[in-house]
């Protein structure tokens, strides 16, 4: 467990009034401990309070907080204003949080939203314990990449996007910094494991370059010859039997179900495979080229993401997850 000197220094850190500034030095002095600084903004008066969680190697956690003599009285800590329960107002019509959650409740059938919220919480916990600070140059590079990824190529486009999403410039910088820090964390977690992962799972990242056409349900499974595939696709689209969509695509083996992957990646380039049933009809695929995964920047990024996702799933399996709405069978963790 933490010794008396560490606890005294922790109290000094909290009481000095510069906990966020001095946290890195405290961590450096006590590298064996996992330290997390908790920030609590009181809605009643806007005051900011800090608490410190210290985890030792034995798994125990010490929680420390400090309050100045003339701070907000304890009975008022955590008091919520009525407006905090309001999420949205449109033309004077108010939407409380409870109603918004009820509107989103159907999403639990897929649980993607819930999974993303839990993942975000786990990532923030990790970044609070071991921050990934960025230099000004790195932040600028991350901002440029953020803009390019969203097609925000002019200052006007950036401003319009910020206004639409109700973001200030500091909030945009924070959003970019978090995204860049997560990328760093992902690389740190996957460090030294990419080659080993590829040796076992690399085939999942094999690439097939294809032309594909989805036919409507009533069109019937007509399979054109390979040489006339694109002409047949044009005619089918013209007469309404082919559905709109991208014709050319790059597929990864791991993105496909087993049966489709076996046929696509087992085909000789230049041949047509299918039909494969879809929700709206059936799909025909002409295989143009098949390439094994090679360790380039793209494959490394994909491998790191898979390793990171598996690592997060293991952390999630041991996390204490508490939802404050919904039914227990849906929200229990």
Coordinates of C-alpha atoms in Angstrom, one line a residue:
X1 CA 0.0 0.0 0.0
X2 CA 1.0 3.7 -0.3
X3 CA 3.3 4.9 2.4
X4 CA 2.9 7.9 4.6
X5 CA 5.2 10.1 2.4
X6 CA 3.2 9.4 -0.7
X7 CA -0.1 10.2 1.1
X8 CA 1.3 13.4 2.5
X9 CA 2.6 14.4 -1.0
X10 CA -0.8 13.6 -2.4
X11 CA -2.6 15.8 0.0
X12 CA -0.1 18.5 -0.8
X13 CA -0.8 18.1 -4.5
X14 CA -4.5 18.6 -3.9
X15 CA -4.2 21.5 -1.5
X16 CA -1.7 23.5 -3.5
X17 CA -4.3 24.6 -6.0
X18 CA -2.5 23.4 -9.1
X19 CA -3.2 19.6 -9.1
X20 CA -3.4 19.3 -12.9
X21 CA -0.1 21.1 -13.4
X22 CA 1.8 19.1 -10.7
X23 CA 0.3 15.7 -11.4
X24 CA 3.0 14.6 -13.9
X25 CA 5.7 15.3 -11.3
X26 CA 3.8 13.3 -8.7
X27 CA 3.5 10.4 -11.1
X28 CA 7.2 10.6 -11.8
X29 CA 8.0 10.4 -8.1
X30 CA 5.8 7.4 -7.6
X31 CA 6.1 5.3 -10.8
X32 CA 4.8 2.1 -9.2
X33 CA 1.4 3.6 -8.5
X34 CA -1.4 4.2 -10.9
X35 CA -2.7 7.7 -10.2
X36 CA -5.9 9.2 -11.5
X37 CA -7.0 12.8 -10.9
X38 CA -10.8 13.3 -10.7
X39 CA -12.2 16.7 -11.6
X40 CA -15.6 17.7 -10.3
X41 CA -17.2 20.9 -11.5
X42 CA -20.0 22.0 -9.1
X43 CA -23.0 23.2 -10.9
X44 CA -24.2 25.3 -8.0
X45 CA -21.4 27.8 -8.1
X46 CA -19.1 26.6 -10.8
X47 CA -16.2 25.8 -8.4
X48 CA -13.8 23.0 -9.4
X49 CA -12.8 20.3 -6.9
X50 CA -10.2 17.5 -7.3
X51 CA -9.9 14.0 -5.9
X52 CA -7.0 11.6 -6.3
X53 CA -7.3 7.8 -6.8
X54 CA -4.1 5.9 -6.1
X55 CA -3.9 2.2 -7.1
X56 CA -1.1 0.1 -5.8
X57 CA 0.3 -3.1 -7.2
X58 CA -1.9 -5.1 -4.8
X59 CA -5.1 -3.8 -6.5
X60 CA -6.3 -1.7 -3.6
X61 CA -7.4 1.9 -4.2
X62 CA -6.9 4.9 -2.0
X63 CA -9.3 7.9 -2.6
X64 CA -8.2 11.3 -1.4
X65 CA -10.0 14.6 -1.6
X66 CA -9.3 18.0 -0.1
X67 CA -11.6 20.9 0.6
X68 CA -10.5 24.5 1.5
X69 CA -12.1 26.1 4.6
X70 CA -14.5 28.4 2.7
X71 CA -15.4 26.1 -0.2
X72 CA -19.0 25.1 -1.1
X73 CA -20.6 23.5 1.9
X74 CA -20.9 19.7 1.8
X75 CA -24.8 19.8 1.8
X76 CA -24.7 21.7 -1.5
X77 CA -22.2 19.4 -3.2
X78 CA -23.7 17.6 -6.1
X79 CA -26.8 19.7 -6.1
X80 CA -28.4 19.8 -9.6
X81 CA -30.2 22.6 -11.2
X82 CA -33.5 21.8 -12.8
X83 CA -32.2 22.7 -16.2
X84 CA -29.6 20.0 -16.1
X85 CA -32.3 17.4 -16.8
X86 CA -33.1 19.3 -20.1
X87 CA -31.3 18.0 -23.2
X88 CA -32.8 20.1 -26.0
X89 CA -35.2 22.9 -26.7
X90 CA -36.5 23.4 -30.3
X91 CA -38.9 26.3 -30.9
X92 CA -39.7 26.4 -27.2
X93 CA -40.5 22.6 -27.1
X94 CA -38.3 21.0 -24.4
X95 CA -36.9 17.5 -24.5
X96 CA -35.8 16.2 -21.1
X97 CA -33.0 13.6 -21.0
X98 CA -35.5 10.9 -19.9
X99 CA -37.6 11.4 -23.1
X100 CA -34.5 11.4 -25.3
X101 CA -33.4 8.1 -23.8
X102 CA -36.8 6.7 -24.3
X103 CA -36.7 7.7 -28.0
X104 CA -33.3 6.0 -28.3
X105 CA -34.3 2.9 -26.4
X106 CA -34.8 0.8 -29.5
X107 CA -31.0 1.0 -30.1
X108 CA -30.5 -1.4 -27.3
X109 CA -31.5 -4.2 -29.7
X110 CA -28.1 -3.6 -31.4
X111 CA -26.4 -2.1 -28.4
X112 CA -23.9 -0.2 -30.6
X113 CA -24.6 3.1 -28.9
X114 CA -24.2 1.6 -25.5
X115 CA -20.9 -0.2 -26.5
X116 CA -19.5 3.1 -27.8
X117 CA -20.4 4.9 -24.6
X118 CA -18.7 2.3 -22.5
X119 CA -15.6 2.2 -24.7
X120 CA -15.4 6.0 -24.4
X121 CA -15.5 5.8 -20.6
X122 CA -12.8 3.1 -20.5
X123 CA -10.5 5.1 -22.8
X124 CA -11.0 8.3 -20.8
X125 CA -10.1 6.3 -17.7
X126 CA -6.9 5.1 -19.3
X127 CA -5.9 8.6 -20.6
X128 CA -6.5 10.1 -17.1
X129 CA -4.2 7.5 -15.6
X130 CA -1.5 7.8 -18.3
X131 CA -2.0 10.9 -20.4
X132 CA -0.7 11.2 -24.0
X133 CA 0.4 14.9 -24.1
X134 CA 0.7 16.5 -27.6
X135 CA 3.1 19.2 -28.7
X136 CA 1.7 22.2 -30.5
X137 CA 3.0 20.8 -33.8
X138 CA 1.4 17.5 -33.2
X139 CA -1.9 19.2 -32.3
X140 CA -1.8 21.2 -35.5
X141 CA -1.1 18.1 -37.5
X142 CA -3.9 16.3 -35.8
X143 CA -6.2 19.2 -36.5
X144 CA -5.3 19.2 -40.2
X145 CA -6.0 15.5 -40.4
X146 CA -9.3 15.9 -38.6
X147 CA -10.4 18.6 -41.1
X148 CA -9.3 16.5 -44.1
X149 CA -11.2 13.4 -42.9
X150 CA -14.4 15.5 -42.7
X151 CA -13.9 17.4 -45.9
X152 CA -13.4 20.7 -44.1
X153 CA -10.9 22.2 -46.5
X154 CA -11.6 25.9 -46.0
X155 CA -11.8 28.1 -42.9
X156 CA -15.4 28.8 -43.8
X157 CA -16.3 25.1 -43.9
X158 CA -14.6 24.6 -40.5
X159 CA -16.6 27.5 -39.0
X160 CA -19.9 26.3 -40.5
X161 CA -19.2 22.8 -39.1
X162 CA -18.3 24.2 -35.7
X163 CA -21.5 26.3 -35.7
X164 CA -23.6 23.4 -36.7
X165 CA -22.2 21.3 -33.9
X166 CA -22.2 24.2 -31.4
X167 CA -18.4 23.9 -30.8
X168 CA -16.1 26.7 -29.7
X169 CA -12.5 26.7 -30.9
X170 CA -11.2 25.4 -27.5
X171 CA -13.7 22.7 -27.6
X172 CA -12.6 21.7 -31.2
X173 CA -9.0 21.6 -30.0
X174 CA -10.1 19.4 -27.1
X175 CA -11.9 17.1 -29.5
X176 CA -8.9 16.8 -31.8
X177 CA -6.6 16.3 -28.9
X178 CA -8.7 13.4 -27.5
X179 CA -8.8 11.8 -31.0
X180 CA -5.0 12.1 -31.4
X181 CA -4.4 10.8 -27.8
X182 CA -6.6 7.8 -28.5
X183 CA -4.5 7.0 -31.6
X184 CA -1.4 7.2 -29.5
X185 CA -2.8 5.0 -26.8
X186 CA -3.8 2.5 -29.4
X187 CA -0.3 2.4 -30.8
X188 CA 1.1 2.1 -27.3
X189 CA -1.2 -0.8 -26.4
X190 CA -0.4 -2.6 -29.6
X191 CA 3.3 -1.9 -29.5
X192 CA 5.3 -5.0 -30.2
X193 CA 2.3 -7.2 -31.0
X194 CA 1.5 -6.3 -34.6
X195 CA 3.8 -8.9 -36.2
X196 CA 2.6 -11.6 -33.9
X197 CA -1.0 -10.7 -34.5
X198 CA -0.5 -10.7 -38.3
X199 CA 1.2 -14.2 -38.1
X200 CA -2.0 -15.6 -36.6
X201 CA -4.7 -13.3 -38.1
X202 CA -3.1 -11.7 -41.1
X203 CA -5.3 -13.6 -43.5
X204 CA -8.3 -11.6 -42.2
X205 CA -6.8 -8.5 -43.8
X206 CA -6.2 -10.1 -47.3
X207 CA -7.6 -7.8 -50.0
X208 CA -10.0 -8.6 -52.9
X209 CA -10.6 -5.9 -55.5
X210 CA -14.0 -6.5 -57.1
X211 CA -16.8 -5.3 -59.1
X212 CA -20.2 -6.0 -57.6
X213 CA -23.9 -5.5 -58.4
X214 CA -26.9 -6.0 -56.2
X215 CA -30.0 -7.2 -58.0
X216 CA -33.5 -6.5 -56.7
X217 CA -35.4 -9.3 -55.1
X218 CA -37.7 -10.0 -58.1
X219 CA -34.9 -9.9 -60.7
X220 CA -33.9 -13.6 -60.5
X221 CA -30.4 -14.8 -60.0
X222 CA -29.0 -14.2 -63.5
X223 CA -25.2 -14.8 -63.6
X224 CA -23.6 -13.0 -66.6
X225 CA -20.3 -14.3 -68.1
X226 CA -17.2 -12.6 -66.8
X227 CA -16.4 -10.6 -69.9
X228 CA -19.9 -9.1 -70.1
X229 CA -20.3 -8.5 -66.4
X230 CA -20.1 -4.7 -66.5
X231 CA -22.3 -4.4 -69.6
X232 CA -24.9 -6.6 -67.9
X233 CA -24.7 -4.4 -64.8
X234 CA -25.4 -1.3 -66.9
X235 CA -28.4 -2.9 -68.6
X236 CA -29.8 -4.2 -65.3
X237 CA -29.4 -0.7 -63.7
X238 CA -31.1 0.9 -66.8
X239 CA -34.1 -1.4 -66.6
X240 CA -34.4 -1.1 -62.8
X241 CA -33.4 -4.6 -61.8
X242 CA -30.1 -3.6 -60.3
X243 CA -30.0 -1.5 -57.2
X244 CA -28.0 1.7 -56.9
X245 CA -24.6 1.5 -55.3
X246 CA -20.9 1.5 -55.7
X247 CA -19.8 -1.0 -58.3
X248 CA -16.0 -1.2 -57.5
X249 CA -14.9 -2.1 -54.0
X250 CA -12.0 -3.3 -52.0
X251 CA -13.0 -6.1 -49.6
X252 CA -11.1 -7.5 -46.6
X253 CA -11.5 -11.2 -45.9
X254 CA -12.4 -10.5 -42.3
X255 CA -15.3 -8.2 -43.3
X256 CA -17.1 -11.0 -45.0
X257 CA -19.0 -14.0 -43.7
X258 CA -17.2 -17.3 -44.1
X259 CA -19.1 -18.6 -47.1
X260 CA -18.7 -15.4 -49.1
X261 CA -15.0 -15.0 -48.1
X262 CA -14.3 -18.6 -49.2
X263 CA -15.8 -18.0 -52.6
X264 CA -14.4 -14.6 -53.3
X265 CA -10.9 -15.3 -52.1
X266 CA -10.9 -18.7 -53.6
X267 CA -11.9 -17.5 -57.0
X268 CA -9.5 -17.0 -59.9
X269 CA -9.3 -13.3 -60.8
X270 CA -11.6 -12.5 -63.7
X271 CA -14.4 -14.9 -62.6
X272 CA -17.9 -14.2 -61.3
X273 CA -19.0 -15.6 -58.0
X274 CA -22.5 -15.7 -56.4
X275 CA -25.3 -15.0 -56.2
X276 CA -25.2 -14.2 -52.5
X277 CA -28.5 -13.5 -50.8
X278 CA -28.9 -10.0 -49.3
X279 CA -31.8 -8.3 -47.4
X280 CA -33.0 -6.6 -50.6
X281 CA -32.2 -9.2 -53.3
X282 CA -28.9 -10.9 -54.3
X283 CA -25.4 -9.9 -55.0
X284 CA -23.0 -10.9 -57.8
X285 CA -19.3 -10.3 -57.5
X286 CA -16.6 -10.3 -60.2
X287 CA -13.2 -10.8 -58.6
X288 CA -10.6 -8.6 -60.3
X289 CA -7.6 -9.2 -58.1
X290 CA -6.7 -10.9 -54.8
X291 CA -3.8 -9.8 -52.7
X292 CA -2.4 -11.2 -49.4
X293 CA -2.0 -8.7 -46.6
X294 CA 1.4 -7.0 -46.4
X295 CA 2.6 -5.0 -43.5
X296 CA 2.3 -1.4 -44.7
X297 CA 0.9 1.6 -42.9
X298 CA -2.7 0.7 -43.6
X299 CA -2.4 -2.9 -42.5
X300 CA -0.5 -1.8 -39.4
X301 CA -3.3 0.6 -38.5
X302 CA -5.9 -2.0 -39.0
X303 CA -4.0 -4.6 -36.9
X304 CA -3.5 -2.0 -34.1
X305 CA -7.2 -1.3 -34.1
X306 CA -8.0 -5.0 -33.8
X307 CA -5.5 -5.5 -31.0
X308 CA -6.8 -2.4 -29.2
X309 CA -10.4 -3.6 -29.5
X310 CA -9.5 -7.0 -28.1
X311 CA -7.7 -5.3 -25.2
X312 CA -10.6 -3.0 -24.5
X313 CA -13.0 -6.0 -24.5
X314 CA -10.9 -7.7 -21.8
X315 CA -10.9 -4.5 -19.7
X316 CA -14.7 -4.2 -20.2
X317 CA -15.2 -7.8 -19.0
X318 CA -13.8 -6.8 -15.6
X319 CA -15.1 -3.2 -15.5
X320 CA -17.9 -2.1 -13.1
X321 CA -20.5 -0.6 -15.4
X322 CA -23.5 1.3 -13.9
X323 CA -26.3 2.7 -15.9
X324 CA -28.6 5.2 -14.3
X325 CA -31.6 4.5 -16.6
X326 CA -33.1 1.6 -18.4
X327 CA -33.9 -1.9 -17.1
X328 CA -31.3 -4.0 -15.3
X329 CA -31.1 -6.7 -17.9
X330 CA -30.2 -4.1 -20.5
X331 CA -27.9 -1.9 -18.5
X332 CA -26.2 -4.3 -16.1
X333 CA -22.5 -4.7 -16.6

